[in-house]
PDB file of C-alpha atoms in Angstrom:
ATOM      1  CA  UNK A   1       3.735 -11.351  12.979  1.00  0.00           C
ATOM      2  CA  UNK A   2       3.191  -7.642  12.524  1.00  0.00           C
ATOM      3  CA  UNK A   3      -0.466  -6.619  12.678  1.00  0.00           C
ATOM      4  CA  UNK A   4      -1.970  -3.239  11.920  1.00  0.00           C
ATOM      5  CA  UNK A   5      -5.472  -2.387  13.050  1.00  0.00           C
ATOM      6  CA  UNK A   6      -7.459   0.652  12.053  1.00  0.00           C
ATOM      7  CA  UNK A   7     -10.673   1.969  13.472  1.00  0.00           C
ATOM      8  CA  UNK A   8     -13.203   2.799  12.542  1.00  0.00           C
ATOM      9  CA  UNK A   9     -13.380   0.836   9.303  1.00  0.00           C
ATOM     10  CA  UNK A  10     -16.255   2.921   8.073  1.00  0.00           C
ATOM     11  CA  UNK A  11     -17.040   6.526   8.879  1.00  0.00           C
ATOM     12  CA  UNK A  12     -19.803   8.754   7.604  1.00  0.00           C
ATOM     13  CA  UNK A  13     -19.631  12.357   8.692  1.00  0.00           C
ATOM     14  CA  UNK A  14     -20.919  15.762   7.777  1.00  0.00           C
ATOM     15  CA  UNK A  15     -18.949  18.567   6.280  1.00  0.00           C
ATOM     16  CA  UNK A  16     -17.474  20.915   8.836  1.00  0.00           C
ATOM     17  CA  UNK A  17     -17.060  18.272  11.539  1.00  0.00           C
ATOM     18  CA  UNK A  18     -13.851  16.985  13.080  1.00  0.00           C
ATOM     19  CA  UNK A  19     -12.921  13.347  13.470  1.00  0.00           C
ATOM     20  CA  UNK A  20      -9.982  11.047  14.183  1.00  0.00           C
ATOM     21  CA  UNK A  21      -8.935   7.741  12.644  1.00  0.00           C
ATOM     22  CA  UNK A  22      -6.846   5.453  14.831  1.00  0.00           C
ATOM     23  CA  UNK A  23      -4.096   3.054  13.813  1.00  0.00           C
ATOM     24  CA  UNK A  24      -2.588   0.514  16.223  1.00  0.00           C
ATOM     25  CA  UNK A  25       0.296  -1.777  15.359  1.00  0.00           C
ATOM     26  CA  UNK A  26       1.584  -4.809  17.172  1.00  0.00           C
ATOM     27  CA  UNK A  27       5.391  -4.660  17.095  1.00  0.00           C
ATOM     28  CA  UNK A  28       8.079  -2.039  17.081  1.00  0.00           C
ATOM     29  CA  UNK A  29       8.557  -0.265  13.793  1.00  0.00           C
ATOM     30  CA  UNK A  30      10.504   2.800  12.787  1.00  0.00           C
ATOM     31  CA  UNK A  31       8.153   4.072  10.097  1.00  0.00           C
ATOM     32  CA  UNK A  32       4.442   4.757   9.952  1.00  0.00           C
ATOM     33  CA  UNK A  33       2.745   5.755   6.733  1.00  0.00           C
ATOM     34  CA  UNK A  34      -0.637   7.170   5.850  1.00  0.00           C
ATOM     35  CA  UNK A  35      -2.069   6.764   2.370  1.00  0.00           C
ATOM     36  CA  UNK A  36      -5.221   7.855   0.626  1.00  0.00           C
ATOM     37  CA  UNK A  37      -6.982   5.754  -2.007  1.00  0.00           C
ATOM     38  CA  UNK A  38      -9.847   6.904  -4.213  1.00  0.00           C
ATOM     39  CA  UNK A  39     -12.158   4.254  -5.733  1.00  0.00           C
ATOM     40  CA  UNK A  40     -10.416   2.280  -8.464  1.00  0.00           C
ATOM     41  CA  UNK A  41      -7.218   4.269  -8.036  1.00  0.00           C
ATOM     42  CA  UNK A  42      -3.763   3.690  -6.606  1.00  0.00           C
ATOM     43  CA  UNK A  43      -2.352   4.869  -3.303  1.00  0.00           C
ATOM     44  CA  UNK A  44      -1.420   8.484  -2.705  1.00  0.00           C
ATOM     45  CA  UNK A  45       1.139   9.122   0.021  1.00  0.00           C
ATOM     46  CA  UNK A  46      -0.050  11.552   2.693  1.00  0.00           C
ATOM     47  CA  UNK A  47       2.438  11.344   5.563  1.00  0.00           C
ATOM     48  CA  UNK A  48       5.496   9.450   6.741  1.00  0.00           C
ATOM     49  CA  UNK A  49       6.119   9.530  10.494  1.00  0.00           C
ATOM     50  CA  UNK A  50       9.527   8.498  11.755  1.00  0.00           C
ATOM     51  CA  UNK A  51       9.853   9.239  15.423  1.00  0.00           C
ATOM     52  CA  UNK A  52       7.939   9.268  18.663  1.00  0.00           C
ATOM     53  CA  UNK A  53       5.912  12.426  18.982  1.00  0.00           C
ATOM     54  CA  UNK A  54       6.135  13.224  15.275  1.00  0.00           C
ATOM     55  CA  UNK A  55       3.307  15.396  14.009  1.00  0.00           C
ATOM     56  CA  UNK A  56       2.706  16.353  10.403  1.00  0.00           C
ATOM     57  CA  UNK A  57      -0.031  18.499   8.906  1.00  0.00           C
ATOM     58  CA  UNK A  58      -1.230  19.098   5.385  1.00  0.00           C
ATOM     59  CA  UNK A  59      -4.342  21.166   4.900  1.00  0.00           C
ATOM     60  CA  UNK A  60      -7.183  19.706   6.948  1.00  0.00           C
ATOM     61  CA  UNK A  61      -5.281  16.512   7.784  1.00  0.00           C
ATOM     62  CA  UNK A  62      -2.905  16.046  10.681  1.00  0.00           C
ATOM     63  CA  UNK A  63      -1.098  12.838  11.598  1.00  0.00           C
ATOM     64  CA  UNK A  64       0.722  11.984  14.811  1.00  0.00           C
ATOM     65  CA  UNK A  65       2.737   9.064  16.128  1.00  0.00           C
ATOM     66  CA  UNK A  66       3.193   7.615  19.615  1.00  0.00           C
ATOM     67  CA  UNK A  67       5.717   4.793  19.290  1.00  0.00           C
ATOM     68  CA  UNK A  68       5.445   3.811  22.939  1.00  0.00           C
ATOM     69  CA  UNK A  69       1.723   3.206  22.610  1.00  0.00           C
ATOM     70  CA  UNK A  70       2.205   1.885  19.041  1.00  0.00           C
ATOM     71  CA  UNK A  71      -0.511   4.267  17.963  1.00  0.00           C
ATOM     72  CA  UNK A  72      -0.919   6.762  15.164  1.00  0.00           C
ATOM     73  CA  UNK A  73      -3.845   9.070  14.575  1.00  0.00           C
ATOM     74  CA  UNK A  74      -5.098  10.872  11.492  1.00  0.00           C
ATOM     75  CA  UNK A  75      -7.181  13.874  12.464  1.00  0.00           C
ATOM     76  CA  UNK A  76      -9.548  15.553  10.065  1.00  0.00           C
ATOM     77  CA  UNK A  77     -10.470  19.153  10.773  1.00  0.00           C
ATOM     78  CA  UNK A  78     -13.579  20.800   9.332  1.00  0.00           C
ATOM     79  CA  UNK A  79     -14.118  18.007   6.831  1.00  0.00           C
ATOM     80  CA  UNK A  80     -14.999  18.768   3.211  1.00  0.00           C
ATOM     81  CA  UNK A  81     -16.544  16.448   0.624  1.00  0.00           C
ATOM     82  CA  UNK A  82     -13.263  16.192  -1.336  1.00  0.00           C
ATOM     83  CA  UNK A  83     -11.717  14.284   1.559  1.00  0.00           C
ATOM     84  CA  UNK A  84     -14.058  11.345   0.946  1.00  0.00           C
ATOM     85  CA  UNK A  85     -11.786   8.350   0.259  1.00  0.00           C
ATOM     86  CA  UNK A  86     -10.334   5.273   1.918  1.00  0.00           C
ATOM     87  CA  UNK A  87      -7.416   5.974   4.251  1.00  0.00           C
ATOM     88  CA  UNK A  88      -4.797   3.377   5.058  1.00  0.00           C
ATOM     89  CA  UNK A  89      -2.078   3.327   7.627  1.00  0.00           C
ATOM     90  CA  UNK A  90       0.921   1.096   7.061  1.00  0.00           C
ATOM     91  CA  UNK A  91       3.990   0.090   8.996  1.00  0.00           C
ATOM     92  CA  UNK A  92       7.322  -1.100   7.640  1.00  0.00           C
ATOM     93  CA  UNK A  93       8.150  -4.625   8.695  1.00  0.00           C
ATOM     94  CA  UNK A  94      10.727  -7.326   8.359  1.00  0.00           C
ATOM     95  CA  UNK A  95      10.037 -10.269   6.117  1.00  0.00           C
ATOM     96  CA  UNK A  96      11.674 -13.525   5.207  1.00  0.00           C
ATOM     97  CA  UNK A  97      14.847 -12.636   3.395  1.00  0.00           C
ATOM     98  CA  UNK A  98      15.562  -9.964   5.968  1.00  0.00           C
ATOM     99  CA  UNK A  99      16.363  -7.088   3.739  1.00  0.00           C
ATOM    100  CA  UNK A 100      13.003  -5.882   2.604  1.00  0.00           C
ATOM    101  CA  UNK A 101      11.064  -2.997   4.062  1.00  0.00           C
ATOM    102  CA  UNK A 102       7.705  -4.020   2.675  1.00  0.00           C
ATOM    103  CA  UNK A 103       4.702  -2.424   4.272  1.00  0.00           C
ATOM    104  CA  UNK A 104       1.993  -4.042   6.355  1.00  0.00           C
ATOM    105  CA  UNK A 105      -1.294  -2.227   5.847  1.00  0.00           C
ATOM    106  CA  UNK A 106      -4.399  -1.888   7.941  1.00  0.00           C
ATOM    107  CA  UNK A 107      -7.760  -2.746   6.400  1.00  0.00           C
ATOM    108  CA  UNK A 108      -8.461   0.900   5.698  1.00  0.00           C
ATOM    109  CA  UNK A 109     -11.022   3.424   6.861  1.00  0.00           C
ATOM    110  CA  UNK A 110     -13.721   4.149   4.314  1.00  0.00           C
ATOM    111  CA  UNK A 111     -14.605   7.792   4.860  1.00  0.00           C
ATOM    112  CA  UNK A 112     -17.720   9.421   3.438  1.00  0.00           C
ATOM    113  CA  UNK A 113     -18.237  13.132   3.991  1.00  0.00           C
ATOM    114  CA  UNK A 114     -21.725  14.344   3.281  1.00  0.00           C
ATOM    115  CA  UNK A 115     -22.673  17.942   2.477  1.00  0.00           C
TER     116      UNK A 115
ATOM    117  CA  UNK B   1      10.523  12.957 -13.835  1.00  0.00           C
ATOM    118  CA  UNK B   2       8.493   9.896 -14.848  1.00  0.00           C
ATOM    119  CA  UNK B   3       6.478   8.205 -12.127  1.00  0.00           C
ATOM    120  CA  UNK B   4       5.843   4.512 -11.592  1.00  0.00           C
ATOM    121  CA  UNK B   5       4.021   2.898 -14.503  1.00  0.00           C
ATOM    122  CA  UNK B   6       2.373  -0.502 -14.749  1.00  0.00           C
ATOM    123  CA  UNK B   7       1.023  -2.596 -17.601  1.00  0.00           C
ATOM    124  CA  UNK B   8      -1.450  -3.787 -18.512  1.00  0.00           C
ATOM    125  CA  UNK B   9      -4.187  -1.775 -16.836  1.00  0.00           C
ATOM    126  CA  UNK B  10      -6.684  -4.611 -16.853  1.00  0.00           C
ATOM    127  CA  UNK B  11      -6.371  -8.311 -17.523  1.00  0.00           C
ATOM    128  CA  UNK B  12      -8.769 -11.238 -17.614  1.00  0.00           C
ATOM    129  CA  UNK B  13      -7.500 -14.800 -17.284  1.00  0.00           C
ATOM    130  CA  UNK B  14      -8.969 -18.204 -16.525  1.00  0.00           C
ATOM    131  CA  UNK B  15      -8.055 -20.575 -13.734  1.00  0.00           C
ATOM    132  CA  UNK B  16      -4.833 -22.475 -14.286  1.00  0.00           C
ATOM    133  CA  UNK B  17      -3.366 -19.925 -16.659  1.00  0.00           C
ATOM    134  CA  UNK B  18      -0.219 -17.928 -16.096  1.00  0.00           C
ATOM    135  CA  UNK B  19       0.117 -14.136 -16.069  1.00  0.00           C
ATOM    136  CA  UNK B  20       2.938 -11.592 -16.210  1.00  0.00           C
ATOM    137  CA  UNK B  21       2.530  -8.073 -14.916  1.00  0.00           C
ATOM    138  CA  UNK B  22       5.047  -5.314 -15.535  1.00  0.00           C
ATOM    139  CA  UNK B  23       6.273  -2.313 -13.618  1.00  0.00           C
ATOM    140  CA  UNK B  24       8.636   0.488 -14.538  1.00  0.00           C
ATOM    141  CA  UNK B  25      10.101   2.165 -11.507  1.00  0.00           C
ATOM    142  CA  UNK B  26      10.440   5.874 -11.013  1.00  0.00           C
ATOM    143  CA  UNK B  27      13.630   7.359 -12.389  1.00  0.00           C
ATOM    144  CA  UNK B  28      16.523   6.807  -9.997  1.00  0.00           C
ATOM    145  CA  UNK B  29      14.748   4.164  -7.920  1.00  0.00           C
ATOM    146  CA  UNK B  30      16.500   0.805  -7.535  1.00  0.00           C
ATOM    147  CA  UNK B  31      13.966  -1.010  -5.352  1.00  0.00           C
ATOM    148  CA  UNK B  32      10.595  -2.379  -6.433  1.00  0.00           C
ATOM    149  CA  UNK B  33       7.955  -3.903  -4.193  1.00  0.00           C
ATOM    150  CA  UNK B  34       4.798  -5.725  -5.265  1.00  0.00           C
ATOM    151  CA  UNK B  35       1.501  -5.781  -3.397  1.00  0.00           C
ATOM    152  CA  UNK B  36      -1.803  -7.565  -3.869  1.00  0.00           C
ATOM    153  CA  UNK B  37      -4.977  -5.713  -2.923  1.00  0.00           C
ATOM    154  CA  UNK B  38      -8.164  -7.749  -2.822  1.00  0.00           C
ATOM    155  CA  UNK B  39     -11.443  -5.882  -3.078  1.00  0.00           C
ATOM    156  CA  UNK B  40     -12.225  -4.031   0.135  1.00  0.00           C
ATOM    157  CA  UNK B  41      -8.908  -4.935   1.761  1.00  0.00           C
ATOM    158  CA  UNK B  42      -5.589  -3.284   2.402  1.00  0.00           C
ATOM    159  CA  UNK B  43      -2.630  -4.138   0.147  1.00  0.00           C
ATOM    160  CA  UNK B  44      -0.579  -7.192   1.114  1.00  0.00           C
ATOM    161  CA  UNK B  45       3.161  -7.321   0.545  1.00  0.00           C
ATOM    162  CA  UNK B  46       4.203  -9.999  -1.950  1.00  0.00           C
ATOM    163  CA  UNK B  47       7.948  -9.419  -2.326  1.00  0.00           C
ATOM    164  CA  UNK B  48      10.617  -6.831  -2.932  1.00  0.00           C
ATOM    165  CA  UNK B  49      13.481  -6.657  -5.407  1.00  0.00           C
ATOM    166  CA  UNK B  50      16.674  -4.722  -4.915  1.00  0.00           C
ATOM    167  CA  UNK B  51      19.406  -4.683  -7.538  1.00  0.00           C
ATOM    168  CA  UNK B  52      17.868  -7.640  -9.371  1.00  0.00           C
ATOM    169  CA  UNK B  53      17.636  -9.867  -6.289  1.00  0.00           C
ATOM    170  CA  UNK B  54      14.617 -10.780  -4.191  1.00  0.00           C
ATOM    171  CA  UNK B  55      15.427  -9.465  -0.717  1.00  0.00           C
ATOM    172  CA  UNK B  56      12.212 -10.135   1.162  1.00  0.00           C
ATOM    173  CA  UNK B  57       8.936 -11.952   0.737  1.00  0.00           C
ATOM    174  CA  UNK B  58       5.534 -11.889   2.356  1.00  0.00           C
ATOM    175  CA  UNK B  59       3.211 -14.827   2.915  1.00  0.00           C
ATOM    176  CA  UNK B  60       2.662 -15.802  -0.729  1.00  0.00           C
ATOM    177  CA  UNK B  61       3.243 -19.226  -2.316  1.00  0.00           C
ATOM    178  CA  UNK B  62       6.106 -19.923  -4.753  1.00  0.00           C
ATOM    179  CA  UNK B  63       3.776 -19.681  -7.755  1.00  0.00           C
ATOM    180  CA  UNK B  64       4.164 -15.930  -7.241  1.00  0.00           C
ATOM    181  CA  UNK B  65       7.584 -15.086  -8.634  1.00  0.00           C
ATOM    182  CA  UNK B  66       9.328 -12.040  -9.954  1.00  0.00           C
ATOM    183  CA  UNK B  67      12.225 -10.519 -11.776  1.00  0.00           C
ATOM    184  CA  UNK B  68      14.029  -7.236 -11.738  1.00  0.00           C
ATOM    185  CA  UNK B  69      16.018  -6.055 -14.736  1.00  0.00           C
ATOM    186  CA  UNK B  70      19.206  -3.964 -14.930  1.00  0.00           C
ATOM    187  CA  UNK B  71      17.119  -0.855 -15.605  1.00  0.00           C
ATOM    188  CA  UNK B  72      15.254  -1.648 -12.336  1.00  0.00           C
ATOM    189  CA  UNK B  73      11.958  -2.408 -14.048  1.00  0.00           C
ATOM    190  CA  UNK B  74      10.243  -5.496 -12.710  1.00  0.00           C
ATOM    191  CA  UNK B  75       7.853  -8.311 -13.536  1.00  0.00           C
ATOM    192  CA  UNK B  76       5.454 -10.239 -11.360  1.00  0.00           C
ATOM    193  CA  UNK B  77       4.596 -13.728 -12.598  1.00  0.00           C
ATOM    194  CA  UNK B  78       1.762 -15.798 -11.236  1.00  0.00           C
ATOM    195  CA  UNK B  79       1.409 -19.432 -12.275  1.00  0.00           C
ATOM    196  CA  UNK B  80      -1.594 -21.734 -11.966  1.00  0.00           C
ATOM    197  CA  UNK B  81      -4.005 -18.881 -11.397  1.00  0.00           C
ATOM    198  CA  UNK B  82      -6.748 -19.342  -8.821  1.00  0.00           C
ATOM    199  CA  UNK B  83      -9.990 -17.430  -8.432  1.00  0.00           C
ATOM    200  CA  UNK B  84      -8.658 -15.801  -5.260  1.00  0.00           C
ATOM    201  CA  UNK B  85      -5.828 -14.248  -7.248  1.00  0.00           C
ATOM    202  CA  UNK B  86      -8.334 -11.745  -8.612  1.00  0.00           C
ATOM    203  CA  UNK B  87      -7.141  -8.420  -7.219  1.00  0.00           C
ATOM    204  CA  UNK B  88      -5.471  -5.107  -7.902  1.00  0.00           C
ATOM    205  CA  UNK B  89      -1.724  -5.612  -8.146  1.00  0.00           C
ATOM    206  CA  UNK B  90       0.331  -2.614  -7.162  1.00  0.00           C
ATOM    207  CA  UNK B  91       4.017  -2.019  -7.531  1.00  0.00           C
ATOM    208  CA  UNK B  92       5.916   0.590  -5.592  1.00  0.00           C
ATOM    209  CA  UNK B  93       9.398   1.907  -6.182  1.00  0.00           C
ATOM    210  CA  UNK B  94      11.871   3.522  -3.849  1.00  0.00           C
ATOM    211  CA  UNK B  95      15.506   4.527  -3.780  1.00  0.00           C
ATOM    212  CA  UNK B  96      16.337   3.102  -0.392  1.00  0.00           C
ATOM    213  CA  UNK B  97      14.977   6.244   1.171  1.00  0.00           C
ATOM    214  CA  UNK B  98      11.880   6.330   3.278  1.00  0.00           C
ATOM    215  CA  UNK B  99       9.065   6.819   0.841  1.00  0.00           C
ATOM    216  CA  UNK B 100       7.575   4.260  -1.552  1.00  0.00           C
ATOM    217  CA  UNK B 101       5.770   5.539  -4.633  1.00  0.00           C
ATOM    218  CA  UNK B 102       2.941   3.450  -5.980  1.00  0.00           C
ATOM    219  CA  UNK B 103       1.976   2.855  -9.571  1.00  0.00           C
ATOM    220  CA  UNK B 104      -1.603   2.909 -10.884  1.00  0.00           C
ATOM    221  CA  UNK B 105      -1.999  -0.842 -10.558  1.00  0.00           C
ATOM    222  CA  UNK B 106      -3.111  -3.748 -12.737  1.00  0.00           C
ATOM    223  CA  UNK B 107      -6.595  -5.109 -12.187  1.00  0.00           C
ATOM    224  CA  UNK B 108      -6.502  -8.907 -12.642  1.00  0.00           C
ATOM    225  CA  UNK B 109      -9.705 -10.886 -12.948  1.00  0.00           C
ATOM    226  CA  UNK B 110      -9.532 -14.685 -12.857  1.00  0.00           C
ATOM    227  CA  UNK B 111     -12.594 -16.526 -14.174  1.00  0.00           C
TER     228      UNK B 111
END
């Protein structure tokens, strides 16, 4: 069974600081996703990482993937209040039926950035 | 280009009832996946439909069923509702490429 673990689950930080969210997964997968979710809203795609060593950056967010360690990180640089949200990592898995590429999500990291 | 839409936005049902949720996929997308997100949790994969056939299922009982239509829109049906079925139900569409695009969700409350 594919398991995805994120830590921390809750993070309160000040504006201007840097921090990293970690995502570990239990079995080999060829895709790692990061999503953002605001309260009461749907999921917004941030990054899709496909290969070992992949690094993607958008604004103050940077995601990386180490498939050998089964680890992805989401790094926040010089945090601003607008980045307050819940961040999920997800991994594509194989389910009964065989053909689906449904995602297995972590529990999410609830991020609060205080002025 | 129209994104993924879902209806209704909110729904309140009582235990034992049945519910149907609807999803219209993004233009050009032939695959629809459904997820259940309980409060404070990550989404859980229910099943996926590709070209009108279920082609994968997560750990959900048979009372969760679905359909996909020729225009690739989809329905999620839940029979014999239980209190624990209260959640945000998300559908996501894709075209067989890498990315899945999520709809706004339907908030189901079971009393």
